[in-house]
Structures are given as C-alpha cells and as structure tokens.
Coordinates of C-alpha atoms in Angstrom, one line a residue:
M1 CA 134.5 55.6 120.4
K2 CA 134.7 56.0 124.3
T3 CA 134.0 59.6 125.4
A4 CA 134.0 61.6 128.8
V5 CA 132.0 64.6 129.2
I6 CA 133.0 66.7 132.2
G7 CA 130.2 68.6 133.8
A8 CA 126.5 68.0 133.5
G9 CA 125.4 71.6 132.8
I10 CA 123.0 72.0 129.9
A11 CA 125.8 72.0 127.3
G12 CA 127.4 68.9 128.7
L13 CA 123.9 67.1 128.7
A14 CA 123.2 68.2 125.2
A15 CA 126.6 67.1 124.0
A16 CA 126.2 63.7 125.7
V17 CA 123.0 63.2 123.8
R18 CA 124.5 64.2 120.4
L19 CA 127.5 61.9 120.9
A20 CA 125.4 59.1 121.9
V21 CA 123.3 59.4 118.8
A22 CA 126.5 59.4 116.9
G23 CA 127.5 56.0 118.3
H24 CA 129.8 57.1 121.2
T25 CA 129.9 55.3 124.5
V26 CA 129.5 58.4 126.8
D27 CA 130.2 58.9 130.5
V28 CA 129.2 62.1 132.0
Y29 CA 131.0 63.1 135.3
E30 CA 129.5 65.8 137.6
T31 CA 130.6 67.2 141.0
N32 CA 127.1 68.0 142.0
A33 CA 124.5 65.4 143.0
G34 CA 122.3 65.9 139.9
P35 CA 122.3 67.4 136.5
G36 CA 121.7 71.1 135.4
G37 CA 124.7 73.1 136.7
K38 CA 123.3 76.6 136.8
L39 CA 119.9 75.2 135.5
N40 CA 118.9 73.6 138.7
Q41 CA 116.1 74.0 141.3
F42 CA 115.5 74.0 145.1
S43 CA 112.7 74.8 147.6
L44 CA 112.3 76.9 150.5
P45 CA 110.1 76.4 153.6
G46 CA 106.6 77.1 153.1
G47 CA 106.0 75.3 149.7
Y48 CA 108.2 77.6 147.4
R49 CA 110.1 76.1 144.4
F50 CA 112.7 78.0 142.6
D51 CA 114.7 77.6 139.5
F52 CA 118.2 78.4 140.7
G53 CA 119.7 80.1 137.6
P54 CA 118.4 81.1 134.1
S55 CA 114.9 82.1 134.0
L56 CA 114.4 83.1 130.2
F57 CA 113.8 80.5 127.6
T58 CA 114.3 81.3 124.0
M59 CA 115.1 79.2 120.8
P60 CA 113.3 76.1 122.2
Q61 CA 114.0 74.4 118.8
Y62 CA 117.6 73.7 120.0
V63 CA 116.3 71.5 122.8
D64 CA 113.6 69.8 120.5
E65 CA 116.4 69.1 118.1
L66 CA 117.9 66.7 120.6
F67 CA 114.8 64.6 120.8
T68 CA 114.4 64.6 117.0
L69 CA 118.0 63.4 116.6
A70 CA 117.2 60.6 118.9
G71 CA 114.2 59.6 116.9
E72 CA 111.7 60.8 119.5
D73 CA 108.8 63.2 119.6
P74 CA 109.9 66.2 121.8
R75 CA 106.2 66.6 122.8
D76 CA 106.2 63.2 124.4
H77 CA 108.8 64.3 126.9
F78 CA 109.2 68.2 126.9
N79 CA 106.6 70.8 126.7
Y80 CA 106.5 74.6 126.9
T81 CA 104.3 77.6 126.5
R82 CA 104.8 80.6 124.3
L83 CA 104.5 83.7 126.4
P84 CA 102.1 86.3 125.2
E85 CA 104.2 89.0 126.6
V86 CA 108.0 89.1 127.1
C87 CA 108.5 91.4 130.0
R88 CA 106.8 94.2 132.1
Y89 CA 109.1 97.4 132.5
W90 CA 108.9 99.9 135.2
W91 CA 110.7 103.2 135.3
P92 CA 111.4 105.7 138.3
D93 CA 109.2 108.4 136.4
G94 CA 106.1 106.2 136.7
T95 CA 106.2 104.8 133.1
R96 CA 105.2 101.3 132.7
F97 CA 105.2 99.1 129.6
T98 CA 104.4 95.6 128.8
A99 CA 106.5 94.3 125.8
P100 CA 104.2 92.0 123.7
A101 CA 105.6 88.9 122.4
S102 CA 105.3 89.6 118.5
T103 CA 107.4 92.1 116.7
E104 CA 104.4 93.8 115.1
D105 CA 102.6 94.3 118.4
L106 CA 105.8 95.5 120.0
V107 CA 106.2 98.2 117.2
R108 CA 102.6 99.5 117.6
Q109 CA 102.8 99.6 121.4
V110 CA 106.2 101.3 121.5
A111 CA 104.8 104.0 119.2
Q112 CA 101.9 104.5 121.7
T113 CA 104.0 104.6 124.9
F114 CA 107.2 106.3 123.8
D115 CA 108.3 109.3 121.7
V116 CA 109.3 107.1 118.8
P117 CA 107.6 106.9 115.4
E118 CA 106.2 103.4 114.4
Q119 CA 108.4 103.3 111.3
A120 CA 111.6 104.1 113.4
M121 CA 110.7 101.2 115.7
R122 CA 110.0 98.9 112.7
D123 CA 113.3 99.9 110.9
F124 CA 115.2 99.1 114.3
M125 CA 113.7 95.6 114.6
D126 CA 114.2 94.9 110.8
T127 CA 117.9 95.9 111.4
A128 CA 118.1 93.5 114.2
A129 CA 116.7 90.6 112.1
R130 CA 119.1 91.5 109.3
K131 CA 122.0 91.3 111.5
Y132 CA 121.0 87.8 112.9
T133 CA 120.4 86.5 109.4
L134 CA 123.9 87.8 108.3
T135 CA 125.9 86.7 111.2
G136 CA 124.0 83.9 113.0
R137 CA 125.7 81.0 111.1
T138 CA 129.2 82.5 111.5
F139 CA 129.1 83.8 115.1
L140 CA 126.7 81.4 116.7
E141 CA 126.4 78.1 114.8
K142 CA 130.0 77.5 113.6
S143 CA 133.5 77.4 115.1
L144 CA 135.1 80.9 114.5
H145 CA 138.5 79.2 114.9
K146 CA 138.5 76.8 111.8
V147 CA 139.5 77.8 108.3
S148 CA 136.6 76.0 106.9
T149 CA 134.3 78.5 108.4
W150 CA 135.8 81.4 106.6
L151 CA 135.7 79.6 103.3
D152 CA 132.0 79.3 103.5
P153 CA 130.4 81.5 100.8
Q154 CA 127.8 82.8 103.3
V155 CA 130.4 83.8 105.7
A156 CA 132.3 85.6 102.9
Y157 CA 129.0 87.5 102.1
A158 CA 128.4 88.4 105.7
M159 CA 132.1 89.8 106.0
L160 CA 131.2 92.1 102.9
K161 CA 128.4 93.5 105.1
I162 CA 130.6 94.4 108.1
P163 CA 130.1 98.2 107.8
G164 CA 126.3 97.8 108.4
L165 CA 126.7 95.5 111.4
D166 CA 127.7 98.2 113.9
L167 CA 130.8 96.6 115.1
F168 CA 132.5 99.8 115.6
R169 CA 129.6 101.5 117.6
S170 CA 128.5 100.5 121.1
M171 CA 125.0 99.0 121.6
H172 CA 123.9 102.2 123.4
D173 CA 125.1 104.4 120.5
V174 CA 123.1 102.2 118.1
H175 CA 120.0 102.4 120.3
E176 CA 120.2 106.1 121.0
A177 CA 120.7 107.0 117.3
A178 CA 117.7 104.7 116.2
L179 CA 115.3 105.3 119.0
G180 CA 116.0 108.5 120.8
D181 CA 113.6 108.2 123.8
P182 CA 115.9 107.6 126.9
R183 CA 113.4 105.2 128.4
L184 CA 113.3 103.0 125.3
V185 CA 117.1 103.3 124.8
Q186 CA 117.4 101.9 128.5
L187 CA 115.0 99.1 127.7
F188 CA 117.1 97.8 124.7
D189 CA 120.4 98.5 126.4
R190 CA 119.5 96.0 129.1
F191 CA 119.8 93.3 126.5
A192 CA 123.7 93.6 126.8
T193 CA 123.2 91.9 130.3
Y194 CA 121.9 88.7 128.6
N195 CA 125.6 87.8 128.2
G196 CA 126.9 89.8 131.1
S197 CA 128.2 92.8 129.1
N198 CA 128.1 96.6 129.4
P199 CA 125.8 98.3 126.7
Y200 CA 128.2 101.2 126.6
K201 CA 130.9 99.1 125.5
A202 CA 129.5 96.0 123.9
P203 CA 129.5 96.2 120.1
G204 CA 126.3 97.3 118.2
L205 CA 126.1 94.0 116.5
L206 CA 124.4 92.7 119.8
S207 CA 121.4 95.0 119.1
M208 CA 120.2 91.9 117.3
I209 CA 119.4 90.2 120.7
P210 CA 115.7 91.5 120.8
H211 CA 115.1 89.6 117.6
F212 CA 115.5 86.3 119.5
E213 CA 112.7 87.2 121.8
H214 CA 110.2 89.0 119.5
H215 CA 110.6 87.0 116.4
F216 CA 111.5 83.4 117.7
G217 CA 109.5 83.9 120.9
A218 CA 109.9 83.7 124.6
Y219 CA 108.7 80.5 126.3
L220 CA 108.4 78.8 129.6
P221 CA 108.8 75.0 130.1
A222 CA 105.7 73.2 131.6
G223 CA 107.3 72.5 134.9
G224 CA 109.7 75.5 135.1
M225 CA 113.1 76.0 133.8
Y226 CA 114.5 72.8 135.4
D227 CA 112.4 70.8 133.1
I228 CA 115.0 71.5 130.3
A229 CA 117.8 69.9 132.3
R230 CA 115.5 67.0 133.6
S231 CA 114.2 66.1 130.1
V232 CA 117.6 66.2 128.4
H233 CA 119.2 64.2 131.2
A234 CA 116.3 61.6 130.9
L235 CA 116.9 61.4 127.1
G236 CA 120.5 60.7 127.7
E237 CA 119.7 58.0 130.0
R238 CA 117.4 56.3 127.3
L239 CA 120.3 56.5 124.9
G240 CA 122.6 54.7 127.3
V241 CA 124.6 57.6 128.6
R242 CA 126.2 56.8 131.9
Y243 CA 126.1 59.6 134.6
H244 CA 128.6 59.8 137.5
F245 CA 127.0 62.4 139.9
G246 CA 129.0 63.4 143.0
T247 CA 132.1 62.7 141.1
R248 CA 134.8 65.2 140.7
V249 CA 137.3 64.8 137.8
E250 CA 140.7 65.6 139.1
Q251 CA 142.7 65.7 135.8
I252 CA 142.5 65.6 132.2
L253 CA 145.2 63.2 131.1
L254 CA 147.5 64.7 128.4
P255 CA 150.4 63.2 126.4
S256 CA 153.8 63.8 127.6
P257 CA 155.4 67.3 126.7
M258 CA 157.6 65.5 124.2
E259 CA 154.6 63.8 122.6
R260 CA 152.9 67.0 122.5
G261 CA 155.7 68.5 120.8
R262 CA 155.1 66.4 117.7
G263 CA 152.1 68.6 116.7
R264 CA 148.4 67.9 116.1
G265 CA 147.5 64.8 114.3
Q266 CA 150.9 63.0 115.1
A267 CA 151.0 59.8 117.1
G268 CA 150.9 60.5 120.7
S269 CA 149.3 64.0 120.4
R270 CA 145.9 62.7 121.5
V271 CA 144.2 63.2 124.9
Q272 CA 144.6 60.2 127.1
G273 CA 141.5 60.2 129.3
I274 CA 140.9 61.5 132.9
Q275 CA 141.8 60.9 136.4
V276 CA 138.9 60.2 138.8
N277 CA 139.2 59.3 142.5
G278 CA 142.9 58.8 142.0
E279 CA 142.5 56.3 139.1
E280 CA 143.2 56.8 135.4
V281 CA 140.5 56.1 133.0
A282 CA 141.2 56.0 129.3
Y283 CA 139.0 57.8 126.8
D284 CA 139.4 58.5 123.1
T285 CA 137.7 61.9 123.5
V286 CA 137.2 64.3 126.4
V287 CA 134.6 67.1 126.3
C288 CA 135.1 69.7 129.0
N289 CA 132.0 71.6 130.2
M290 CA 133.8 73.3 133.1
D291 CA 134.5 77.0 133.1
V292 CA 137.6 77.3 130.8
W293 CA 139.6 79.3 133.3
L294 CA 139.1 76.8 136.0
A295 CA 139.7 74.0 133.5
Y296 CA 143.2 75.2 132.9
D297 CA 143.9 75.9 136.5
R298 CA 142.6 72.4 137.9
L299 CA 142.4 69.9 135.1
L300 CA 145.0 71.1 132.6
S301 CA 147.8 72.1 134.9
G302 CA 150.3 70.6 132.5
A303 CA 149.0 72.3 129.4
K304 CA 150.0 75.7 128.1
R305 CA 147.6 78.3 129.1
P306 CA 146.0 80.6 126.4
A307 CA 147.0 83.7 128.4
I308 CA 145.2 86.3 126.2
T309 CA 142.0 84.4 126.3
L310 CA 142.0 83.9 130.1
K311 CA 142.9 87.5 130.7
Q312 CA 139.8 88.8 129.1
Q313 CA 137.4 91.0 131.2
K314 CA 135.1 88.8 133.1
S315 CA 131.3 89.0 132.5
S316 CA 129.0 90.4 135.3
S317 CA 127.8 88.1 138.1
A318 CA 124.8 88.6 140.1
V319 CA 123.3 88.9 143.6
I320 CA 120.1 86.9 143.8
F321 CA 117.3 87.1 146.5
Y322 CA 114.9 84.1 146.3
W323 CA 111.8 85.3 148.3
G324 CA 108.6 83.5 149.2
I325 CA 106.1 86.2 149.1
D326 CA 102.6 85.9 151.2
R327 CA 100.5 87.7 148.8
S328 CA 100.0 88.0 144.9
F329 CA 100.7 90.9 142.6
P330 CA 98.5 91.0 139.6
E331 CA 100.4 93.9 138.2
L332 CA 103.5 91.8 137.9
G333 CA 104.0 89.2 135.2
L334 CA 106.5 86.3 134.8
H335 CA 109.4 88.8 133.9
N336 CA 109.7 92.2 135.4
I337 CA 112.4 94.9 135.1
F338 CA 112.6 97.8 137.5
F339 CA 115.0 100.2 136.1
S340 CA 117.5 102.5 137.9
K341 CA 117.6 106.4 137.3
D342 CA 120.9 106.4 135.8
Y343 CA 121.9 103.4 133.8
A344 CA 125.3 104.8 132.8
R345 CA 126.2 105.3 136.3
E346 CA 125.1 101.8 137.2
F347 CA 127.3 100.3 134.6
A348 CA 130.1 102.6 135.6
S349 CA 129.9 101.1 139.0
L350 CA 130.0 97.6 137.7
E351 CA 133.1 98.5 135.6
G352 CA 134.7 99.8 138.8
G353 CA 134.1 96.5 140.6
T354 CA 131.1 97.6 143.0
L355 CA 127.5 98.1 143.1
S356 CA 125.7 101.4 142.4
D357 CA 123.4 102.9 145.0
D358 CA 120.8 103.0 142.4
V359 CA 120.4 99.5 140.7
T360 CA 118.1 97.8 138.1
V361 CA 116.1 94.9 139.6
Y362 CA 114.8 91.9 137.7
V363 CA 112.0 90.0 139.2
N364 CA 110.9 86.6 137.8
I365 CA 107.9 84.8 139.3
S366 CA 107.5 81.4 137.9
S367 CA 104.2 80.7 139.9
K368 CA 102.4 83.2 137.5
Y369 CA 102.6 80.1 135.1
V370 CA 103.3 77.2 137.2
P371 CA 101.0 77.4 140.2
E372 CA 102.6 74.6 142.1
D373 CA 105.7 76.7 142.5
A374 CA 104.1 78.6 145.5
P375 CA 101.0 78.2 147.9
A376 CA 97.6 79.5 146.8
G377 CA 97.6 83.3 147.0
H378 CA 101.5 83.4 147.4
E379 CA 104.4 84.0 144.8
N380 CA 107.9 82.9 144.4
W381 CA 110.3 85.8 143.5
F382 CA 113.5 85.5 142.0
V383 CA 115.0 89.0 142.5
M384 CA 118.3 89.6 140.7
V385 CA 120.8 92.4 140.5
N386 CA 123.8 92.6 138.3
A387 CA 127.1 92.5 140.2
P388 CA 130.7 92.5 139.5
A389 CA 132.7 89.3 139.5
H390 CA 134.1 88.3 143.0
T391 CA 137.6 89.7 143.5
G392 CA 137.6 89.8 147.3
H393 CA 134.5 92.0 148.0
D394 CA 132.8 92.2 151.4
W395 CA 129.6 90.7 150.2
D396 CA 127.9 90.7 153.7
T397 CA 128.0 94.4 153.9
L398 CA 127.2 95.0 150.2
V399 CA 124.2 92.6 150.3
A400 CA 122.7 94.1 153.5
A401 CA 122.8 97.5 151.9
L402 CA 121.5 96.2 148.5
R403 CA 118.6 94.2 150.1
Q404 CA 117.3 97.6 151.8
Q405 CA 117.8 99.5 148.6
I406 CA 115.8 96.8 146.6
I407 CA 112.9 96.6 149.2
A408 CA 112.6 100.4 149.2
M409 CA 112.6 100.6 145.4
L410 CA 110.0 97.8 145.0
S411 CA 107.9 99.2 147.9
A412 CA 107.8 102.6 146.3
Q413 CA 106.7 101.1 142.9
L414 CA 104.1 98.5 144.1
A415 CA 102.7 100.3 147.2
P416 CA 103.4 104.1 146.8
S417 CA 101.1 105.0 149.5
A418 CA 102.6 102.6 152.0
D419 CA 103.4 104.0 155.4
T420 CA 107.0 102.8 155.6
P421 CA 109.8 102.3 152.9
D422 CA 110.3 98.6 153.9
W423 CA 106.5 97.6 153.3
L424 CA 107.6 94.7 151.0
A425 CA 109.7 93.2 153.8
R426 CA 106.5 92.4 155.8
H427 CA 105.5 90.0 153.0
I428 CA 108.8 88.1 152.7
T429 CA 108.1 84.9 154.5
A430 CA 111.1 82.7 153.2
E431 CA 114.4 83.8 151.9
R432 CA 117.7 82.6 150.3
I433 CA 120.5 84.9 149.1
V434 CA 123.2 83.9 146.6
T435 CA 126.3 86.1 146.1
P436 CA 129.0 85.8 143.4
P437 CA 131.3 83.6 145.7
D438 CA 128.2 81.3 146.1
I439 CA 127.8 81.2 142.4
E440 CA 131.4 80.3 142.0
S441 CA 131.4 77.5 144.6
L442 CA 128.0 76.0 143.5
T443 CA 128.4 76.2 139.7
G444 CA 132.2 76.2 139.1
S445 CA 132.1 79.7 137.5
H446 CA 135.4 81.5 137.9
Q447 CA 134.8 84.5 140.3
G448 CA 131.0 83.9 139.8
A449 CA 131.1 85.4 136.4
L450 CA 127.8 84.0 134.8
Y451 CA 129.1 84.0 131.2
G452 CA 132.8 83.6 131.4
S453 CA 134.3 86.6 129.7
S454 CA 132.1 89.7 128.7
S455 CA 131.5 90.9 125.2
N456 CA 132.7 94.4 125.8
G457 CA 134.7 94.8 122.5
R458 CA 134.2 94.1 118.8
M459 CA 137.0 91.4 119.0
A460 CA 135.4 89.6 122.0
A461 CA 133.8 86.8 120.1
F462 CA 137.2 86.0 118.4
L463 CA 138.9 86.0 121.8
R464 CA 136.6 83.5 123.4
H465 CA 138.3 80.0 123.8
P466 CA 137.6 77.8 120.7
N467 CA 135.6 74.6 121.1
F468 CA 138.8 72.5 120.7
S469 CA 142.3 72.3 121.7
R470 CA 144.7 73.8 119.4
R471 CA 147.4 71.4 120.8
I472 CA 145.7 68.2 121.9
D473 CA 143.7 66.1 119.6
G474 CA 140.5 64.7 121.1
L475 CA 140.0 67.5 123.6
Y476 CA 137.0 69.8 123.3
F477 CA 135.3 72.6 125.2
L478 CA 131.8 73.8 125.4
G479 CA 129.5 75.8 127.7
G480 CA 129.1 79.5 128.5
S481 CA 132.7 80.4 128.9
V482 CA 133.8 79.4 125.4
H483 CA 132.4 80.1 121.9
P484 CA 129.7 81.1 121.1
G485 CA 129.0 82.4 124.7
G486 CA 126.6 82.3 127.6
G487 CA 123.0 81.8 127.9
L488 CA 120.8 78.7 127.1
P489 CA 120.6 79.0 123.3
L490 CA 124.4 79.7 123.0
C491 CA 125.2 76.7 125.3
L492 CA 123.1 74.4 123.3
L493 CA 124.8 75.6 120.1
S494 CA 128.1 75.0 121.6
A495 CA 127.1 71.4 122.2
R496 CA 126.1 71.2 118.3
I497 CA 129.5 72.8 117.4
V498 CA 131.6 70.3 119.4
A499 CA 129.6 67.3 118.1
D500 CA 130.1 68.5 114.5
L501 CA 133.8 69.0 115.3
V502 CA 134.2 65.5 116.7
A503 CA 132.5 64.1 113.7
D504 CA 134.6 65.9 111.3
A505 CA 137.8 64.7 113.3
N506 CA 136.7 61.1 113.3
K507 CA 136.0 61.2 109.5
S508 CA 139.4 62.8 108.8
A509 CA 141.1 60.1 111.1
T510 CA 139.2 57.3 109.1
K511 CA 140.1 58.8 105.6
H512 CA 143.8 59.1 106.6
A513 CA 144.2 55.8 108.5
P514 CA 146.6 53.2 107.0
V515 CA 144.8 50.6 105.0
G516 CA 143.7 47.8 107.2
T517 CA 143.7 49.7 110.4
G518 CA 140.4 51.6 110.3
S519 CA 139.6 54.4 112.6
R520 CA 140.6 54.4 116.2
R521 CA 137.9 52.7 118.4

C-alpha cells in the first residue's frame, strides 16, 4: 500500500510511523526545511535556544507507544523527566501558588492557600477523573463519525451518564460552583486555553483537563520539546519512511465529479494521489496533516466544502515574545502564569477580536531543566499571551502596546521596588516576536488559530472535521484542526485514529474483493 502523508507536524510524523509499521510504503511531504511543524526550534544570538511552539508535555505514553509498535525500547531513543511541580501561579493581589504534580499534594496545598475545604477540592478532582474515564474512549480515542463507535457498549454507558458530564454548563460555572474562591476558579478556568477556548463558553466537560496534568503527570523531554519531533522523525527514518522536506504539495488528486457521484466504495471513488512540482504522483492512500480549512482551500479545490464545519469559530491564536534574559530568577519555574485582574473582561476582548489592556501572561523557561538552552546565569523566556485569530489586525500597533504592558506587569511582580516600570526591559538581550499572521505563514494554521476551531459549545466536538473523507475513499485527515482536537496528546491520538481507520478500510476491501483479485496494492 503506497501512502502519502502531507505535513510533518507531530500528527503526520506519528501517522507515518504507524502506517510504516503496518506495512505501508510511506512518503511524507513537508513545505518547511525540517520536521515538527509548530513543534520546532530556533536560536537567538547570545546562545539562547527556544522551542517554537508547544511547551507542555503530558501523556508521554502516546509517544512511547510509537517506539513500542516498531519493536524498539523508547528509552533508547527518547527520554523525559516527570516534573515535581506543574506550574507557578501569580495573582495581582500578591497571591502565589505552586501547583504540585500529584493530585493528593495539590488537594492539600490548595486547602492551605485558598478558601476551599480539602474535601471540596478532592471531590472536584475525582469528578474530573470520572469525566475522563467515562468519555476518553469516545471523545478522544475513537472517531465520533463512525457508527461502530456508537455501538460500543462502553460508549453507550457513557451516554447514559451525560447528565453528570456538565455538557450544559460552562467550565466557569462548574468551577465556580465547585470551588468558589475566585483565584482558584481563575486557575482552573485557564485550562480552557489548552485548546484555544473560552472558559465562559466551553462546556463543563472540559473541566476534566486538569486530570491529565495531576494524574498522568507533566513532563519535559531531555533536550526540550523539539526532542519529540526529532525522535519520532528518526524512528520513521529507521522504518524506511521517506521524507521530502522543502516540498509543497500542490493538489490532492481526486476522481472526476462523475466518478465521485458513484458513492463511497464504488470503482473510481478513491483518491488518486497528489500533485508535486507540477507532476502527478499516484498513491493508494493520502493522509492530510494540513489545517483542514487551508486543505480545502488549497489542495481540495474540486471537492465539496463541509461548510458548517469550516465556519466554526476559530480557536485563539497567540502573540509570543522570545526573550534572552541576562540574569536568573529563582522564584520562577519551568511553567509560570501571571493572571490578569479581570479574566471575564480579558476573554470578552478576545471574543470581540482584540486584546485586553489587562492580559494573562504565560512564561516558559526551558533552561530551568535544560541548562544548555541559555548561557550560565541567563534564561530563555518564552512569553505568550492569548490573542484573537488574525482577521486583518494592525499587529505592529497592538504588539507595541502589549510589549509595554507585559514588561510593566512582570516588572511589578518580580521587582516591586524597582525604580521604573520597564525594569525588566533592561535585562532583555535578545528578542524575537511572533504574531498570529506569522503563525499562519510559518505553520499553515488558518488565521494563526493554534487549534483550528474552538470548543466553545457542547456540540463543538461533533462539528470538528472527521478523520476521513465522507466522499473520497482513501483520504484521511489528522492534526489539531480535526477530531479529536489540538495539543500534543490529541494530535498523537488523531494519528492513532487514522491508522486504525486505514487498517479497517483495508480489511474491508480485502474481505469484499472478488475471488482471485486480493486487496488493492
């Protein structure tokens, strides 16, 4: 079976490995010069290395699984450290809280810091675990768009539990009712941003997200986040996957409209291959890891667009400042959140398509665990603010004001006795700024939306694009813009779902092939 994978982001890399293990001859085509997509890296003058995109690593078993499938020991090729703490939180009122890694430690320390009884916090985390247990196989590990999923007895059982899944309340409402203390509510509301959503609109089911960090753990790869892409790419090479970097796929070749009209499973209804450098290359299967909106716009111009799916509200984007800092801050950890005073107003601004004048700031410092990422006594700061998807904003003006706001905020928190509000600026020795249009051009994310569509609505999961084409056999989709969603664990799961779908389709084709013909190879 000859298979093309379009895009060498982490989902495409993982799918290539899975399909190669299954016996496919796999070619991966990537516009950029190397693998990783958003999961990339770069350096700034002065000896500062940065991971370009994702900075949080949970569910490492989904990476380990790729090596195990290939018959290798993951520890021979990919290693990581479980973090003793997840994140350090800072509030404008002076409250500071370091979230420990384990659920039980979290429960105890929350009760000591906030106006929340220990049992209330334990009940909240137990509920998060129950939501994950009930829905994980349905919403994350299987296609929501196949009848077979809904015939699974475990799925049927989960559906009976819908009233307790908080699908009809927002995350914020769930957190407010369970936790009460506004600071703690804000802490858990911020988990909505893990898939680019608004906690005041996203369904309460997503309050299960903290379970990923505090039960399964948060980790950091030995060489930084790019180690994930590097190691999976190398695994693919050992399996014989062929990578074509610096190569743009121009079109996915489809059957003619008349042939498509025959319906799925009929002769001529199958994908034909791809066009690259003006030449047509035949493939039995095409797996598209491109943002699904751009895929229909650029690669599938002859296909019927799924209008409702592509019109869904975009997820948030980001403005990111990569700063080389000429001193160290022992009070900061790997992950740090500096909260705004008014979270509701901040998200209202994002919904309105702009930035608030009071934003929440995330600071990631990988040199805390990977000393080689910055010179001795220095730190590499990845400073991110949630931003609306790009729809024609004047980012130069917005970013100039945002930079001043962030520097003043962090200066006030880290050096309250400093003589000027721009104290931190004196310590920035290297800088790169990335805006939503940059994210769009560098990673192929439509309008710079980091996760495709948002999860602002109880039907959002069902409105994401399926992992397969409903009209074209042999055409599949994966990555953060389709089911099950954005973020590293879900992208890796999308690769698993696609590999399972391809295997099922091949079994079905073999079973129904005329005697003597065998399967198509």
